[in-house]
Coordinates of C-alpha atoms in Angstrom, one line a residue:
M1 CA 17.4 14.2 24.6
S2 CA 20.9 13.7 25.8
T3 CA 23.3 11.3 24.1
V4 CA 22.9 8.8 26.9
Q5 CA 19.1 8.9 26.5
I6 CA 19.3 8.5 22.8
A7 CA 21.7 5.4 23.2
I8 CA 19.3 3.9 25.8
T9 CA 16.3 4.4 23.5
I10 CA 18.1 2.8 20.5
G11 CA 19.1 -0.1 22.7
V12 CA 15.6 -0.7 24.0
V13 CA 14.2 -0.5 20.4
V14 CA 16.9 -3.0 19.2
A15 CA 16.2 -5.4 22.1
G16 CA 12.4 -5.2 21.5
T17 CA 12.9 -5.8 17.8
M18 CA 15.2 -8.7 18.3
L19 CA 12.9 -10.2 20.9
T20 CA 9.9 -10.2 18.6
R21 CA 12.0 -11.7 15.7
F22 CA 13.6 -14.5 17.8
L23 CA 10.8 -15.4 20.2
P24 CA 8.9 -17.6 17.8
Y25 CA 12.1 -19.6 17.2
I26 CA 12.7 -19.9 20.9
C27 CA 9.1 -20.9 21.8
F28 CA 8.5 -23.3 18.8
P29 CA 11.8 -24.9 17.9
Q30 CA 12.2 -27.0 14.8
G31 CA 11.3 -30.6 15.5
R32 CA 8.5 -29.8 17.9
E33 CA 4.9 -29.8 16.8
T34 CA 3.3 -26.4 16.8
P35 CA 0.4 -26.2 19.2
P36 CA -3.1 -26.3 17.6
Y37 CA -4.1 -22.8 18.9
I38 CA -1.0 -21.2 17.2
T39 CA -1.9 -23.1 13.9
Y40 CA -5.5 -21.8 14.3
L41 CA -4.2 -18.2 14.8
G42 CA -2.0 -18.5 11.8
K43 CA -4.8 -19.6 9.7
F44 CA -7.6 -17.1 10.8
L45 CA -5.9 -14.1 12.2
A46 CA -4.8 -12.5 8.9
P47 CA -8.3 -12.5 7.3
A48 CA -9.7 -11.2 10.5
V49 CA -7.3 -8.3 10.5
F50 CA -8.2 -7.4 7.0
G51 CA -11.9 -7.6 7.9
F52 CA -11.3 -5.1 10.7
L53 CA -9.3 -2.8 8.3
V54 CA -12.2 -2.7 5.9
V55 CA -14.6 -1.9 8.7
Y56 CA -12.2 0.8 10.1
C57 CA -11.7 2.3 6.6
L58 CA -15.5 2.5 5.9
R59 CA -16.5 3.8 9.3
N60 CA -16.8 7.5 8.3
V61 CA -18.1 7.0 4.7
E62 CA -21.4 8.7 4.0
F63 CA -23.3 6.5 1.6
T64 CA -26.2 9.0 1.4
G65 CA -24.3 12.0 0.4
G66 CA -21.1 13.5 -1.2
T67 CA -19.5 10.8 -3.4
F68 CA -22.0 8.2 -2.0
G69 CA -19.0 5.9 -1.2
I70 CA -18.3 5.2 -4.8
P71 CA -14.4 5.6 -4.5
E72 CA -14.3 3.3 -1.5
I73 CA -16.6 0.7 -3.0
A74 CA -14.7 0.8 -6.3
G75 CA -11.3 0.4 -4.5
I76 CA -12.6 -2.5 -2.4
A77 CA -14.1 -4.2 -5.6
V78 CA -10.8 -3.8 -7.5
T79 CA -8.9 -5.2 -4.5
A80 CA -11.1 -8.2 -4.2
I81 CA -11.4 -9.0 -7.9
S82 CA -7.6 -8.6 -8.5
Y83 CA -6.9 -10.9 -5.5
W84 CA -9.2 -13.6 -6.7
W85 CA -7.7 -13.2 -10.2
R86 CA -4.0 -13.2 -9.4
Q87 CA -3.8 -14.5 -5.8
N88 CA -1.3 -11.7 -5.0
M89 CA -2.1 -9.6 -1.9
M90 CA 0.5 -6.8 -2.6
L91 CA -0.7 -6.4 -6.2
S92 CA -4.4 -6.2 -5.2
M93 CA -3.8 -3.7 -2.4
A94 CA -1.7 -1.5 -4.7
L95 CA -4.4 -1.6 -7.5
G96 CA -7.2 -0.9 -5.1
T97 CA -5.3 2.0 -3.4
A98 CA -4.2 3.4 -6.8
L99 CA -7.8 3.4 -8.0
Y100 CA -9.2 5.0 -4.9
M101 CA -6.6 7.7 -4.9
F102 CA -7.2 8.4 -8.6
L103 CA -10.9 8.6 -8.0
V104 CA -10.6 10.9 -5.0
Q105 CA -8.0 13.2 -6.5
A106 CA -9.1 13.4 -10.1
V107 CA -12.7 12.4 -10.5
F108 CA -14.5 13.3 -7.3
V109 CA -12.8 16.6 -6.6

């Protein structure tokens, strides 16, 4: 890529990032009530995305052979239990991932 192309690419990326950051403040200024469908999306979209992630992560797991899905199930269980216990999404994801990686790399080699 030439210097001009690199500069244009950086400019487009910066503009896109700024647009996604500032657009909510432009569309929903302070003092105006947020539309009900936006409130609905804010309430239900995050759990739906995590549900899709769980399904996506388990799509190729063979529960009838190999490790029988034990590392995956243990990771999900630790993630869920630690979230219910501490109500901290980052901690629960870190614990579940750490357990899964430990099981895959040290136990079920």
